[in-house]
Amino acid sequence: MADQYTFTDPTTQYRTEGFPEQQQDGTGLDEDLQVTADHGEQTYRGTGRLTGRKALVTGADSGIGRAAAIAFAREGADVVLNHLPEEQADAEDVAALVEAAGQKAVLAPADLSDETAARALVHTTLDALGGIDIIANVAGKQVYVDDLADVTTAQFDATFKVNVYAMFWIIQEALPHLPAGATIINTSSIQAYQPSPGLVDYATTKAAINTMSKALAQQLAPKGIRVNVVAPGPFWTPLQASGGQPTDALPEFGSETPMGRAGQPAELGPVYVFLASQESSYVTGETLNVNGGMPTP
Ligand code: NAD
Ligand code: MG
């Protein structure tokens, strides 16, 4: 099994074949993915880099958020796992992994398009963990629509609510409680720079996330709070198998990158840990692109 420690050719480190056509309803479940994704379950090795830290991770049930949550826990953090109620089964799997790492896991179902529910996650974290010093905003909504004429106002609105507004709500609510040293990590995308024609709303939110994070990083640096961004390229997650891509694009998914393959969420665990931990103490306002080599500005 591939891991993040063994010297290996990265072009063949993980699956190179593309993925079978498939379509899940709603946001999709990790447990229903045909071709299992790797989130570092069997491989991520912690070295105490987040000992005693208290993390809120949105979208923690599956995909990239799952990889971040597993890595945070193995580095010694307690984790509040936000997910949608219908993703309970996935979220329970992640909670079990966090607990197996000897850390506290708290399930926090909430629809992030709802301001009250999004803000309440901060208080759930404060109550359950006794504080908050890592916020990883990973949840995201991506629905591919070929023709702008078919993008409903409801979709446009929900994409902005989940991807942009929720981030604003959570960070604003948390600020009075964040100690110096706290870290915020937002999740953007290659779509911020190379938008797909069928992802007009989604790609626009990802550009907004980059810009919001750069502004906020400057505002919060004097308080000792850092804000950084992870911008993934194509990663194999339920998002892509539940309407994020046309189904007939899945067999080629990731082949457009210079590395020639899709990323696995396991390749992002160390990235979120780096930005969350004191190892990145002088890094703020940065976007870390993890995309198999696609050029970014
Ligand atoms: P994923 O489906 O595993 O995770 C997305 C999560 O968003 C879901 O698990 C769900 O819990 C959450 N979510 C969606 N709508 C929500 C709502 N209304 N309320 C609360 N939570 C909601 O897919 P992923 O690919 O791991 O996505 C994680 C992040 O990575 C997203 O922000 C996505 O935009 C970003 N991203 C993914 C890719 C990729 O190729 N997979 C590329 C670039 C960026
Ligand atoms: Mg999910």
Coordinates of C-alpha atoms and ligand atoms in Angstrom, one line a residue:
M1 CA 0.0 0.0 0.0
A2 CA 1.3 3.4 -0.9
D3 CA 2.1 5.8 1.9
Q4 CA 3.5 9.3 2.3
Y5 CA 6.9 8.3 3.6
T6 CA 8.5 5.8 1.2
F7 CA 10.6 7.1 -1.7
T8 CA 8.5 6.4 -4.7
D9 CA 7.8 7.7 -8.2
P10 CA 4.7 10.0 -7.6
T11 CA 3.3 9.4 -11.0
T12 CA 2.5 5.8 -10.1
Q13 CA 2.3 6.1 -6.3
Y14 CA -1.5 5.9 -6.4
R15 CA -4.1 4.6 -8.9
T16 CA -3.4 5.8 -12.5
E17 CA -6.3 4.2 -14.3
G18 CA -9.1 6.7 -13.9
F19 CA -12.4 5.7 -12.4
P20 CA -15.6 3.8 -13.4
E21 CA -18.6 5.9 -14.4
Q22 CA -20.9 6.2 -11.4
Q23 CA -23.5 8.6 -10.1
Q24 CA -24.5 9.0 -6.5
D25 CA -27.5 11.1 -5.3
G26 CA -27.1 14.1 -3.0
T27 CA -23.6 14.8 -1.7
G28 CA -22.7 11.1 -2.0
L29 CA -21.0 8.8 0.4
D30 CA -17.5 7.6 0.7
E31 CA -18.7 4.1 1.6
D32 CA -20.5 4.0 -1.8
L33 CA -17.6 5.0 -3.9
Q34 CA -16.7 2.4 -6.6
V35 CA -13.0 2.3 -6.3
T36 CA -12.2 3.1 -2.7
A37 CA -10.3 6.3 -1.9
D38 CA -7.3 6.4 0.3
H39 CA -7.5 8.8 3.2
G40 CA -4.4 7.6 5.0
E41 CA -6.4 5.2 7.2
Q42 CA -3.7 2.5 7.1
T43 CA -0.7 4.7 6.6
Y44 CA -0.7 8.2 8.2
R45 CA 1.9 8.4 11.0
G46 CA 1.6 11.2 13.6
T47 CA 4.6 12.7 15.4
G48 CA 2.8 14.8 18.0
R49 CA 2.7 18.0 15.9
L50 CA -0.8 18.9 17.0
T51 CA -0.6 17.7 20.6
G52 CA -3.5 19.1 22.7
R53 CA -4.9 21.1 19.8
K54 CA -8.7 21.5 19.3
A55 CA -10.0 21.3 15.8
L56 CA -13.2 22.0 14.0
V57 CA -13.2 20.3 10.5
T58 CA -16.2 20.8 8.2
G59 CA -17.0 18.2 5.6
A60 CA -15.0 15.8 7.8
D61 CA -17.0 12.7 6.9
S62 CA -15.5 12.0 3.5
G63 CA -12.8 12.8 1.0
I64 CA -10.3 15.6 1.8
G65 CA -12.0 16.5 5.2
R66 CA -11.7 12.8 6.3
A67 CA -8.0 12.8 5.4
A68 CA -7.5 16.0 7.4
A69 CA -9.4 14.7 10.4
I70 CA -7.5 11.4 10.5
A71 CA -4.2 13.2 10.2
F72 CA -5.1 15.8 12.9
A73 CA -6.1 13.1 15.3
R74 CA -2.9 11.1 14.8
E75 CA -1.0 14.2 15.4
G76 CA -2.7 14.6 18.8
A77 CA -5.7 16.9 18.2
D78 CA -9.3 16.4 19.4
V79 CA -11.7 16.9 16.5
V80 CA -15.2 18.1 15.9
L81 CA -16.4 16.4 12.7
N82 CA -19.0 18.4 10.8
H83 CA -21.1 16.6 8.2
L84 CA -24.6 16.6 6.7
P85 CA -27.1 14.4 8.6
E86 CA -27.4 12.0 5.7
E87 CA -23.6 11.4 5.9
Q88 CA -23.8 10.0 9.4
A89 CA -22.5 6.6 8.3
D90 CA -19.3 8.1 6.8
A91 CA -18.9 10.4 9.8
E92 CA -19.1 7.5 12.2
D93 CA -16.3 5.7 10.4
V94 CA -14.1 8.8 10.8
A95 CA -15.0 9.2 14.5
A96 CA -13.9 5.6 15.1
L97 CA -10.6 6.4 13.5
V98 CA -10.1 9.5 15.5
E99 CA -10.9 7.6 18.7
A100 CA -8.6 4.8 17.7
A101 CA -5.9 7.4 17.6
G102 CA -6.7 8.1 21.3
Q103 CA -8.4 11.5 20.6
K104 CA -11.8 12.8 21.2
A105 CA -14.2 12.8 18.2
V106 CA -17.5 14.7 18.3
L107 CA -20.0 14.3 15.5
A108 CA -21.6 17.6 14.5
P109 CA -24.2 17.2 11.8
A110 CA -25.2 20.6 10.4
D111 CA -26.2 22.1 7.0
L112 CA -23.7 24.9 6.4
S113 CA -26.1 26.8 4.2
D114 CA -27.9 27.7 7.4
E115 CA -26.2 30.6 9.3
T116 CA -27.5 29.6 12.7
A117 CA -26.3 26.0 12.3
A118 CA -22.9 27.1 10.9
R119 CA -22.3 29.5 13.7
A120 CA -23.4 26.9 16.3
L121 CA -20.5 24.6 15.2
V122 CA -18.1 26.9 16.9
H123 CA -20.0 26.6 20.2
T124 CA -20.3 22.9 19.8
T125 CA -16.5 22.8 19.6
L126 CA -16.0 25.2 22.6
D127 CA -18.3 23.1 24.7
A128 CA -17.1 19.7 23.7
L129 CA -13.3 20.3 23.4
G130 CA -13.0 23.2 25.9
G131 CA -11.7 25.6 23.2
I132 CA -10.9 26.0 19.5
D133 CA -7.5 26.6 17.8
I134 CA -7.8 24.9 14.4
I135 CA -10.5 25.6 11.9
A136 CA -10.3 23.6 8.7
N137 CA -13.1 24.7 6.4
V138 CA -13.2 21.7 3.9
A139 CA -16.9 21.3 3.1
G140 CA -17.8 22.3 -0.4
K141 CA -20.7 22.1 -2.9
Q142 CA -19.9 21.4 -6.5
V143 CA -22.6 20.7 -9.1
Y144 CA -21.7 20.6 -12.7
V145 CA -24.1 22.2 -15.1
D146 CA -23.3 22.5 -18.8
D147 CA -25.4 25.5 -19.7
L148 CA -25.7 28.6 -17.6
A149 CA -29.4 28.7 -18.6
D150 CA -29.9 25.7 -16.4
V151 CA -28.1 27.0 -13.3
T152 CA -31.0 27.7 -10.9
T153 CA -30.9 30.6 -8.4
A154 CA -31.3 27.9 -5.7
Q155 CA -28.1 26.2 -6.8
F156 CA -26.1 29.4 -7.2
D157 CA -27.2 30.5 -3.8
A158 CA -26.5 27.2 -2.1
T159 CA -23.0 26.9 -3.6
F160 CA -22.1 30.4 -2.3
K161 CA -23.7 29.7 1.1
V162 CA -21.8 26.4 1.7
N163 CA -18.5 27.5 0.1
V164 CA -18.2 31.1 1.0
Y165 CA -20.8 32.3 3.5
A166 CA -20.3 29.4 5.9
M167 CA -16.6 30.2 6.1
F168 CA -17.3 33.8 6.9
W169 CA -19.9 32.8 9.5
I170 CA -17.7 30.2 11.2
I171 CA -14.6 32.4 11.3
Q172 CA -16.5 35.4 12.5
E173 CA -18.1 33.4 15.3
A174 CA -14.9 31.8 16.3
L175 CA -12.7 34.9 16.4
P176 CA -13.4 36.0 20.0
H177 CA -12.4 32.5 21.1
L178 CA -9.3 31.9 19.0
P179 CA -6.0 32.2 20.9
A180 CA -2.8 33.6 19.4
G181 CA -1.3 30.6 17.6
A182 CA -4.6 29.4 16.2
T183 CA -4.7 28.5 12.6
I184 CA -7.4 28.6 9.9
I185 CA -7.2 26.6 6.8
N186 CA -9.7 27.2 3.9
T187 CA -10.1 24.9 0.9
S188 CA -10.0 26.4 -2.5
S189 CA -9.4 24.6 -5.8
I190 CA -7.5 24.7 -9.1
Q191 CA -10.9 25.9 -10.4
A192 CA -10.1 29.3 -8.9
Y193 CA -7.5 29.7 -11.7
Q194 CA -8.6 27.3 -14.4
P195 CA -12.4 27.3 -14.2
S196 CA -14.3 24.5 -16.1
P197 CA -17.0 25.9 -18.3
G198 CA -19.7 23.9 -16.5
L199 CA -18.6 25.0 -13.0
V200 CA -19.3 28.8 -13.2
D201 CA -20.8 29.1 -9.7
Y202 CA -18.4 26.7 -8.0
A203 CA -15.2 28.1 -9.6
T204 CA -16.3 31.6 -8.7
T205 CA -16.6 30.6 -5.0
K206 CA -13.1 29.2 -5.0
A207 CA -11.6 32.4 -6.3
A208 CA -13.6 34.2 -3.6
I209 CA -12.1 31.9 -1.0
N210 CA -8.6 32.6 -2.1
T211 CA -9.2 36.4 -1.9
M212 CA -11.1 36.3 1.4
S213 CA -8.3 34.3 2.9
K214 CA -5.6 36.7 1.8
A215 CA -7.5 39.7 3.2
L216 CA -8.2 37.9 6.5
A217 CA -4.6 36.7 6.8
Q218 CA -3.4 40.3 6.9
Q219 CA -6.1 41.3 9.3
L220 CA -5.4 38.5 11.8
A221 CA -1.6 38.3 11.5
P222 CA -1.0 40.9 14.2
K223 CA -3.2 38.8 16.6
G224 CA -1.0 35.8 15.9
I225 CA -3.8 33.9 14.0
R226 CA -2.7 32.5 10.7
V227 CA -5.0 31.9 7.7
N228 CA -3.9 29.7 4.8
V229 CA -5.5 27.9 1.9
V230 CA -5.2 24.5 0.3
A231 CA -6.1 24.4 -3.4
P232 CA -6.5 20.8 -4.6
G233 CA -6.4 19.7 -8.2
P234 CA -8.5 16.6 -9.1
F235 CA -8.9 14.3 -6.0
W236 CA -10.9 11.1 -5.9
T237 CA -13.8 11.8 -3.5
P238 CA -17.6 11.5 -3.4
L239 CA -17.9 15.1 -4.6
Q240 CA -16.7 13.9 -8.1
A241 CA -19.0 10.9 -8.1
S242 CA -22.2 12.8 -7.2
G243 CA -22.5 15.4 -9.9
G244 CA -19.3 17.4 -9.5
Q245 CA -18.2 16.1 -12.9
P246 CA -20.2 14.7 -15.8
T247 CA -20.1 10.9 -15.2
D248 CA -18.5 10.2 -18.5
A249 CA -15.5 12.4 -17.4
L250 CA -14.7 10.0 -14.5
P251 CA -12.7 7.4 -16.6
E252 CA -10.3 10.2 -17.5
F253 CA -10.5 12.1 -14.2
G254 CA -7.0 13.3 -13.3
S255 CA -5.3 12.4 -16.5
E256 CA -5.2 16.1 -17.5
T257 CA -2.5 16.8 -14.9
P258 CA 1.2 16.7 -15.7
M259 CA 1.4 13.7 -13.2
G260 CA -1.2 12.0 -15.3
R261 CA -3.3 10.7 -12.4
A262 CA -5.9 11.9 -9.8
G263 CA -4.8 12.7 -6.3
Q264 CA -5.8 10.6 -3.3
P265 CA -7.1 12.4 -0.2
A266 CA -4.2 10.7 1.7
E267 CA -1.9 13.1 -0.2
L268 CA -3.5 16.1 1.5
G269 CA -3.4 15.0 5.2
P270 CA 0.2 16.1 5.6
V271 CA -0.7 19.4 3.9
Y272 CA -3.5 20.3 6.3
V273 CA -1.2 19.2 9.2
F274 CA 1.6 21.5 8.0
L275 CA -0.6 24.5 7.8
A276 CA -2.3 23.7 11.1
S277 CA 0.9 23.1 13.1
Q278 CA 3.6 25.4 14.4
E279 CA 5.8 24.2 11.6
S280 CA 4.3 26.8 9.3
S281 CA 4.6 29.6 11.9
Y282 CA 5.8 32.2 9.4
V283 CA 3.3 31.1 6.6
T284 CA 0.1 33.1 6.3
G285 CA -2.1 34.3 3.5
E286 CA -0.6 31.4 1.4
T287 CA -2.3 29.1 -1.0
L288 CA -0.7 25.7 -1.2
N289 CA -1.5 24.1 -4.5
V290 CA -1.6 20.4 -4.5
N291 CA -2.6 19.5 -8.0
G292 CA -0.2 17.1 -9.8
G293 CA 1.7 20.0 -11.4
M294 CA -0.9 22.2 -13.0
P295 CA 0.6 25.8 -13.2
T296 CA -1.0 28.3 -10.9
P297 CA -0.5 32.1 -10.5
Ligands
NAD1 P1 -16.5 15.3 -0.3 O1 -17.8 15.1 -1.0 O2 -15.9 14.2 0.3 O3 -16.6 16.5 0.7 C1 -17.4 17.6 0.6 C2 -18.2 17.7 1.9 O4 -18.9 18.9 1.9 C3 -19.2 16.6 2.1 O5 -18.7 15.5 2.7 C4 -20.3 17.3 2.9 O6 -20.1 16.9 4.2 C5 -19.9 18.8 2.8 N1 -21.1 19.5 2.4 C6 -21.6 19.7 1.2 N2 -22.7 20.5 1.3 C7 -22.9 20.7 2.6 C8 -23.9 21.5 3.3 N3 -24.9 22.1 2.8 N4 -23.7 21.5 4.7 C9 -22.7 20.9 5.3 N5 -21.7 20.2 4.6 C10 -21.8 20.2 3.3 O7 -15.5 15.9 -1.5 P2 -14.1 16.5 -1.4 O8 -13.6 16.5 -2.7 O9 -13.3 15.9 -0.3 O10 -14.4 18.1 -1.0 C11 -13.8 18.7 0.0 C12 -13.3 20.1 -0.4 O11 -12.3 20.0 -1.4 C13 -14.5 21.0 -1.0 O12 -14.4 22.3 -0.6 C14 -14.1 20.9 -2.5 O13 -14.6 22.1 -3.2 C15 -12.6 20.9 -2.5 N6 -12.0 20.4 -3.7 C16 -12.1 19.1 -4.1 C17 -11.5 18.7 -5.2 C18 -11.6 17.3 -5.7 O14 -11.1 17.1 -6.9 N7 -12.1 16.4 -5.0 C19 -10.7 19.6 -6.0 C20 -10.6 20.9 -5.5 C21 -11.2 21.3 -4.4
MG2 MG -19.3 13.4 2.4

